[in-house]
PDB file of C-alpha atoms in Angstrom:
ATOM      1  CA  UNK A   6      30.965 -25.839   9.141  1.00 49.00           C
ATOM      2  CA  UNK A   7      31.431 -24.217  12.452  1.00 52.00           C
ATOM      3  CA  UNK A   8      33.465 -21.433  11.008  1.00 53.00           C
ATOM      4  CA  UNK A   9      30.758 -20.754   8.339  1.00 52.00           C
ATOM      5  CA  UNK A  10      27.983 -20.447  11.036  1.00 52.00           C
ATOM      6  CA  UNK A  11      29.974 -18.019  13.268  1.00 55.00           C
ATOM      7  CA  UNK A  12      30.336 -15.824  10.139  1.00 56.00           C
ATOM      8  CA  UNK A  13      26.485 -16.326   8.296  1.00 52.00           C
ATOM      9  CA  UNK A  14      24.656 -16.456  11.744  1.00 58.00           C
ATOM     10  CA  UNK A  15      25.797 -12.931  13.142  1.00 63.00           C
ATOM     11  CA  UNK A  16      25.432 -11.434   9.682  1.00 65.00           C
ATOM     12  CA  UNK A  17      21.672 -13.253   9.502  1.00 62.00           C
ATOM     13  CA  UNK A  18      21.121 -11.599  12.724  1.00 66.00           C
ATOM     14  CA  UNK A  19      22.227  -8.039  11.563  1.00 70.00           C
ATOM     15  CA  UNK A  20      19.950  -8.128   8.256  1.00 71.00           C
ATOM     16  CA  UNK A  21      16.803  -9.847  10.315  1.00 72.00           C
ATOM     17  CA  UNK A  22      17.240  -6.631  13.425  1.00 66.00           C
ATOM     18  CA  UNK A  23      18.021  -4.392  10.297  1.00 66.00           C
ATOM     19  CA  UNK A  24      14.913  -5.647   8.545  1.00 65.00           C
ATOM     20  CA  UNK A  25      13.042  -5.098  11.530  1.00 66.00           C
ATOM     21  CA  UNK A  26      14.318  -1.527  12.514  1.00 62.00           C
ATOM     22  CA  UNK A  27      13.055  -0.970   8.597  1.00 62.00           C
ATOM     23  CA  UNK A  28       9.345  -2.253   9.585  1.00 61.00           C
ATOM     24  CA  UNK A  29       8.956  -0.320  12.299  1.00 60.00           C
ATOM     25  CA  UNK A  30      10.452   2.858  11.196  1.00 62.00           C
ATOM     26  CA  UNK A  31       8.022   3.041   8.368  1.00 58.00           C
ATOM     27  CA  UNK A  32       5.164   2.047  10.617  1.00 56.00           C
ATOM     28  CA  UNK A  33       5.887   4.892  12.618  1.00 54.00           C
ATOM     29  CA  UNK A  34       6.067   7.559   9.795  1.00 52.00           C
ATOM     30  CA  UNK A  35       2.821   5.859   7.783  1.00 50.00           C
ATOM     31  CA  UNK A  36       1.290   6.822  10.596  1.00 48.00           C
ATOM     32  CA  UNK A  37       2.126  10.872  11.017  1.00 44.00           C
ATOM     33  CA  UNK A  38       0.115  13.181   9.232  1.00 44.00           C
ATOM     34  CA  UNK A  39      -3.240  11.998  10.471  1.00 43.00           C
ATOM     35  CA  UNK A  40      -6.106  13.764  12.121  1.00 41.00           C
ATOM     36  CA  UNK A  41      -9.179  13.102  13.077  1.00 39.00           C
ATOM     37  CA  UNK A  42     -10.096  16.956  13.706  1.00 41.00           C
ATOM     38  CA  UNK A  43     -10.458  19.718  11.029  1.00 42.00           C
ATOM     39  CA  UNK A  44      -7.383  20.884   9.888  1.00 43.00           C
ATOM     40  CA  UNK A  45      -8.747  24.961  10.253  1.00 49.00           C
ATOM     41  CA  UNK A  46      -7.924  26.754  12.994  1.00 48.00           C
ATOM     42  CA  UNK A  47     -11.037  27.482  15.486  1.00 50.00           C
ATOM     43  CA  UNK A  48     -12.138  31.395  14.632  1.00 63.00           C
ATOM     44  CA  UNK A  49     -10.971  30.883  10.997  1.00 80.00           C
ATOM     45  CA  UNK A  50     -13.765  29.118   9.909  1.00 91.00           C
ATOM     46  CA  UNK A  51     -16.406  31.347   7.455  1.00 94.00           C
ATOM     47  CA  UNK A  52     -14.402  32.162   4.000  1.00 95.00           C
ATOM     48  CA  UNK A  53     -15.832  33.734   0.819  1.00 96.00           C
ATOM     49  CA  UNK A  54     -14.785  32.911  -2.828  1.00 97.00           C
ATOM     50  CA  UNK A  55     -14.876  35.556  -5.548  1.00 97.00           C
ATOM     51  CA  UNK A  56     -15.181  34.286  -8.800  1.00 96.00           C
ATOM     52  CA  UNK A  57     -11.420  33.804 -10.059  1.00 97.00           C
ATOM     53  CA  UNK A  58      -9.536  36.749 -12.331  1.00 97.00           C
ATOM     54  CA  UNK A  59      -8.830  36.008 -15.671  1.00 97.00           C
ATOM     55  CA  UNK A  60      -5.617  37.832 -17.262  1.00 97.00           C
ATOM     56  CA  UNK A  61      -5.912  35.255 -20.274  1.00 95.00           C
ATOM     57  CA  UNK A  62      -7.768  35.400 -24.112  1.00 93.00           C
ATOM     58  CA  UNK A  63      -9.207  32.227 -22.984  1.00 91.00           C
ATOM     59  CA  UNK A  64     -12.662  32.761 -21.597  1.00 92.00           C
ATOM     60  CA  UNK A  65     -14.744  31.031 -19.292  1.00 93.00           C
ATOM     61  CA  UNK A  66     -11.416  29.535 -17.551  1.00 94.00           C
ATOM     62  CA  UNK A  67     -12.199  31.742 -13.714  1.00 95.00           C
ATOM     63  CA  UNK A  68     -15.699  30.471 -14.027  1.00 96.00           C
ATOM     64  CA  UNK A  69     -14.851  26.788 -14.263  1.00 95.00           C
ATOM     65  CA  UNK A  70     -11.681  26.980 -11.548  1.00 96.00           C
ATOM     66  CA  UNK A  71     -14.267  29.341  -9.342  1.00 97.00           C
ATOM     67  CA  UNK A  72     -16.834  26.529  -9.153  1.00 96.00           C
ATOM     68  CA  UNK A  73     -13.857  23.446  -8.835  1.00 96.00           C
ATOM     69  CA  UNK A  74     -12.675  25.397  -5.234  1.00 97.00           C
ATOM     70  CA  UNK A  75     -16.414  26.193  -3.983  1.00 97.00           C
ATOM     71  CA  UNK A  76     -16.772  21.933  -4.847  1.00 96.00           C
ATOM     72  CA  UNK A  77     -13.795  21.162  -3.576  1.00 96.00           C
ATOM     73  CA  UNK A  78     -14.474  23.179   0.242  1.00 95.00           C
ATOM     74  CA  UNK A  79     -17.670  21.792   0.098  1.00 94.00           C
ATOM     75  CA  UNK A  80     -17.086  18.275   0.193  1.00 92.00           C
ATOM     76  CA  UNK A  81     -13.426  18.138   1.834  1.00 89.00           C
ATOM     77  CA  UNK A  82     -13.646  20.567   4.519  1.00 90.00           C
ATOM     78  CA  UNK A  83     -15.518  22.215   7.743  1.00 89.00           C
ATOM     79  CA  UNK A  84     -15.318  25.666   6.062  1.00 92.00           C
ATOM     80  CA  UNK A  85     -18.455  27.728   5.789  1.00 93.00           C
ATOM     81  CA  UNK A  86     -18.638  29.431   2.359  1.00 96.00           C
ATOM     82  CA  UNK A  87     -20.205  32.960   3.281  1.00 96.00           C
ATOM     83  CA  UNK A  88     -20.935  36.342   1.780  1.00 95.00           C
ATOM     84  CA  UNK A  89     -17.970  38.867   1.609  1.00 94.00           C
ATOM     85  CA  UNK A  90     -19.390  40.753   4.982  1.00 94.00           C
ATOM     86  CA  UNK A  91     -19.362  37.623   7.399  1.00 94.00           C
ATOM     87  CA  UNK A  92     -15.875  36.090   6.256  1.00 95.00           C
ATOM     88  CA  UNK A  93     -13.446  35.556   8.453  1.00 95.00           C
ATOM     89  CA  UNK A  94     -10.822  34.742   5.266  1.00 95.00           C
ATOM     90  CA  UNK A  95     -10.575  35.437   1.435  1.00 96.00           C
ATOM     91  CA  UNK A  96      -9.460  33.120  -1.410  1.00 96.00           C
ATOM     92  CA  UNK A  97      -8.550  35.159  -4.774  1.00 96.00           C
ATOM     93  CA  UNK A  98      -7.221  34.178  -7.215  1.00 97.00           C
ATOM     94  CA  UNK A  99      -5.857  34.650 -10.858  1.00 97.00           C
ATOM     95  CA  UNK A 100      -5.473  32.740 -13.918  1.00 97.00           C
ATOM     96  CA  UNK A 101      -2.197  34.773 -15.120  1.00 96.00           C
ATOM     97  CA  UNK A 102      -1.195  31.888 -17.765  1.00 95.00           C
ATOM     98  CA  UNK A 103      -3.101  29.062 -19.703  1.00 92.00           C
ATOM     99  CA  UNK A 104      -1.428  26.971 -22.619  1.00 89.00           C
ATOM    100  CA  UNK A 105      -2.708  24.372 -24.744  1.00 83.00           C
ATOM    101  CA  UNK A 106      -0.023  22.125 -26.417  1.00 80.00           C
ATOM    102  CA  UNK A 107      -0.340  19.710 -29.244  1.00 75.00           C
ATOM    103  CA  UNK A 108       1.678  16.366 -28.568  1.00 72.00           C
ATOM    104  CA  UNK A 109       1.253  14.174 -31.241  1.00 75.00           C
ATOM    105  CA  UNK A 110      -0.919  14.624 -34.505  1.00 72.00           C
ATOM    106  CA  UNK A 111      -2.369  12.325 -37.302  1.00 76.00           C
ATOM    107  CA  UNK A 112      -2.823  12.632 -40.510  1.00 79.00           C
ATOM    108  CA  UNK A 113      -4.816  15.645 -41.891  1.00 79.00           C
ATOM    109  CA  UNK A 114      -3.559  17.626 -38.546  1.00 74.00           C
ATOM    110  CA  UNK A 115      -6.159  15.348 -36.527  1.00 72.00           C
ATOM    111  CA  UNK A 116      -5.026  16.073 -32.867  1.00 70.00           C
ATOM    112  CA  UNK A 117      -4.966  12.409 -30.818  1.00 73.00           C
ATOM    113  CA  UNK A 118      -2.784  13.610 -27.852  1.00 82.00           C
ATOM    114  CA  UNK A 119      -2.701  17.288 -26.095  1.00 80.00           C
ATOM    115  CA  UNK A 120      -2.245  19.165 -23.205  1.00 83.00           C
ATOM    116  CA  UNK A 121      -3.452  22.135 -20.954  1.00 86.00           C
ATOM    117  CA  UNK A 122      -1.068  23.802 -18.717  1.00 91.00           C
ATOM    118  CA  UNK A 123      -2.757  26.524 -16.310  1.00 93.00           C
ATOM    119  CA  UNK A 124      -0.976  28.917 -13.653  1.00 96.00           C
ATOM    120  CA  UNK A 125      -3.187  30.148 -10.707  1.00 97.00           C
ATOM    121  CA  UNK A 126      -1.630  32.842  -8.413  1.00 97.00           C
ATOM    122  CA  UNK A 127      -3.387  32.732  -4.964  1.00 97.00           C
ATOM    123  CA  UNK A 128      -4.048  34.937  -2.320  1.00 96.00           C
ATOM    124  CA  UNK A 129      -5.522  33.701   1.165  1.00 95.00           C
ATOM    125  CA  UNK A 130      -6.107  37.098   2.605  1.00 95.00           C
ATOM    126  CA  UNK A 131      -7.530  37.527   6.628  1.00 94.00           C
ATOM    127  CA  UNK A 132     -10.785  39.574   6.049  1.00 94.00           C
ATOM    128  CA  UNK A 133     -10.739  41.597   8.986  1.00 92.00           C
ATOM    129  CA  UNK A 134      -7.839  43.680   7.758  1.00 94.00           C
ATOM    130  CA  UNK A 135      -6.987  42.560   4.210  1.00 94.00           C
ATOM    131  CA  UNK A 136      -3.762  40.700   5.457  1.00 94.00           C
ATOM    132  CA  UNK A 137      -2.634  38.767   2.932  1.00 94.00           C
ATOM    133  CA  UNK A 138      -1.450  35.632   4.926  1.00 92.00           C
ATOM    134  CA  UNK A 139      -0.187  32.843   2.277  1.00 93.00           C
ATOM    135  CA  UNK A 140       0.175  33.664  -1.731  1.00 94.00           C
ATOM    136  CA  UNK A 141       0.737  31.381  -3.885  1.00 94.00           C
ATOM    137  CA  UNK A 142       1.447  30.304  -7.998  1.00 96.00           C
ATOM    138  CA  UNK A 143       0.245  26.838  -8.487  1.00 96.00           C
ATOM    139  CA  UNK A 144       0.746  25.384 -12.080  1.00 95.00           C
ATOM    140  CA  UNK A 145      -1.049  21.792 -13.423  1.00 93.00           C
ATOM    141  CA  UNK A 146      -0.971  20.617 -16.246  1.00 90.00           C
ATOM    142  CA  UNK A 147      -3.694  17.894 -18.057  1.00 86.00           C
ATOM    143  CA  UNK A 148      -2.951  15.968 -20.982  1.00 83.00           C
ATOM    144  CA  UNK A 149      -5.892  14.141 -23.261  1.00 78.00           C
ATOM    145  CA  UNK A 150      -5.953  11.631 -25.433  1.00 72.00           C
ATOM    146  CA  UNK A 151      -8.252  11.006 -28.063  1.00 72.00           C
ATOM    147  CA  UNK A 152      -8.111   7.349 -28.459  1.00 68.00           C
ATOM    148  CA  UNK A 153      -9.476   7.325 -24.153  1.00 74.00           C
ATOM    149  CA  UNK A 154     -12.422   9.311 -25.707  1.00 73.00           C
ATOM    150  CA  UNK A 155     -11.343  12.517 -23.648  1.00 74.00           C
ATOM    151  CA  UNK A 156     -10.959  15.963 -24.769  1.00 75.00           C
ATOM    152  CA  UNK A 157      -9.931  19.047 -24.278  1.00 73.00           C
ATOM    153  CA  UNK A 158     -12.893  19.597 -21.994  1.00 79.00           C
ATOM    154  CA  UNK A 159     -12.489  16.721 -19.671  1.00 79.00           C
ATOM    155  CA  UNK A 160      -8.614  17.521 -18.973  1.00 80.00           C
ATOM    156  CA  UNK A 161      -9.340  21.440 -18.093  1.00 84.00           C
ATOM    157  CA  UNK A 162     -12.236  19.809 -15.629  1.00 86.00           C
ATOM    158  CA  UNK A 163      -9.695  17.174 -14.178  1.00 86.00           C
ATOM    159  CA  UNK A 164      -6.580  20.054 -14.091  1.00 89.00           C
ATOM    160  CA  UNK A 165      -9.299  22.482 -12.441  1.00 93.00           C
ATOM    161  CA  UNK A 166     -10.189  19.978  -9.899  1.00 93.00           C
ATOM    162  CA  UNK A 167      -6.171  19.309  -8.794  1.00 94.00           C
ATOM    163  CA  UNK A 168      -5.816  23.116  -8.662  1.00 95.00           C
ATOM    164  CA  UNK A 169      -8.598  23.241  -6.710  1.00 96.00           C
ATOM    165  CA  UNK A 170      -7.377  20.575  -4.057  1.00 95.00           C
ATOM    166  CA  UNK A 171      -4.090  22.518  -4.277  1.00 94.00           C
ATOM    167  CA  UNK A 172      -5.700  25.900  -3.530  1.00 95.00           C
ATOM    168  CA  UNK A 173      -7.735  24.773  -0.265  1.00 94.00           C
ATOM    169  CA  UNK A 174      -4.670  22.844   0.656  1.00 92.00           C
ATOM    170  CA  UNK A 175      -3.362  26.269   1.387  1.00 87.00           C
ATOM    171  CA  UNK A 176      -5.968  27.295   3.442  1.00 86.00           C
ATOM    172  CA  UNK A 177      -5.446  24.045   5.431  1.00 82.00           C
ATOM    173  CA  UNK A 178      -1.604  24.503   5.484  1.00 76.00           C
ATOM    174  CA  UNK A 179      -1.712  28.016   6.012  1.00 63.00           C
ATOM    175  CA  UNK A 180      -2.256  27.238  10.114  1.00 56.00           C
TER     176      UNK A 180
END
């Protein structure tokens, strides 16, 4: 029994300090990424919005996605949205590709599951002097299902509002 506890103690001692080293390294990294402070850079703070570009058949699209940004930096950020003459910075932006996708059909071609895939290009472009300082192709894609009581409708609204996060993400990251 004494040669079983020099072996199982040491190794019970290396798996407890590993265990440890474990908990504390993820402590550590849950906590980086945080801020209490806006994550714009001071002077950078006034940007203007033109309604989105459109290079698809599907109309209506830059309308929805232009509203989903103006929510999105109005509830999630210290940005001022201004008129084109008193911004400081520029978000444009392009529809260049939108796809809807059937996934699963029932009888008499009734759709129950689909699928909208849309592809943004972005420009974040420094007003002052039209430098264009990030761009950007983001690409989401919703899916719907019938039997959930959702639509088509409902999964362009959710995929606009992730594209939207993603676009003012890169005004955020951008500094």
């Amino acid at each position: 029994t004494i040669s079983i506890r020099r072996r199982v103690i040491p190794r019970l001692a290396t798996i407890i300090a590993g265990l440890l080293f474990l908990f504390l390294m993820f402590a550590l990294c849950s906590c980086a990424g945080w801020s209490t402070g806006s994550l714009v850079v001071e002077g950078m703070e006034k940007i203007y919005v033109p309604f989105f570009q459109n290079d698809t058949y599907y109309r209506g699209l830059e309308e929805h996605l232009t509203r989903a940004v103006i929510n999105r930096i109005n509830e999630r950020t210290d940005l001022f949205l201004v008129d084109k003459s008193s911004a400081e910075m520029i978000i444009e932006g392009r529809i260049i590709k939108y796809e809807e996708r059937v996934l699963s059909e029932a009888q008499r071609n009734r759709i129950l599951e689909s699928s909208a895939t849309t592809t943004v290009a972005v420009q974040l472009i420094r007003a002052s002097d039209r430098t264009v300082i990030k761009e950007s192709v983001l690409v989401d894609t919703a899916e719907f299902y019938e039997a959930l009581g959702e639509d088509l409708e409902t999964s362009q609204i959710e995929s606009f509002r992730v594209l939207a996060a993603k676009i003012v993400s890169i005004v955020e990251k951008s500094f």
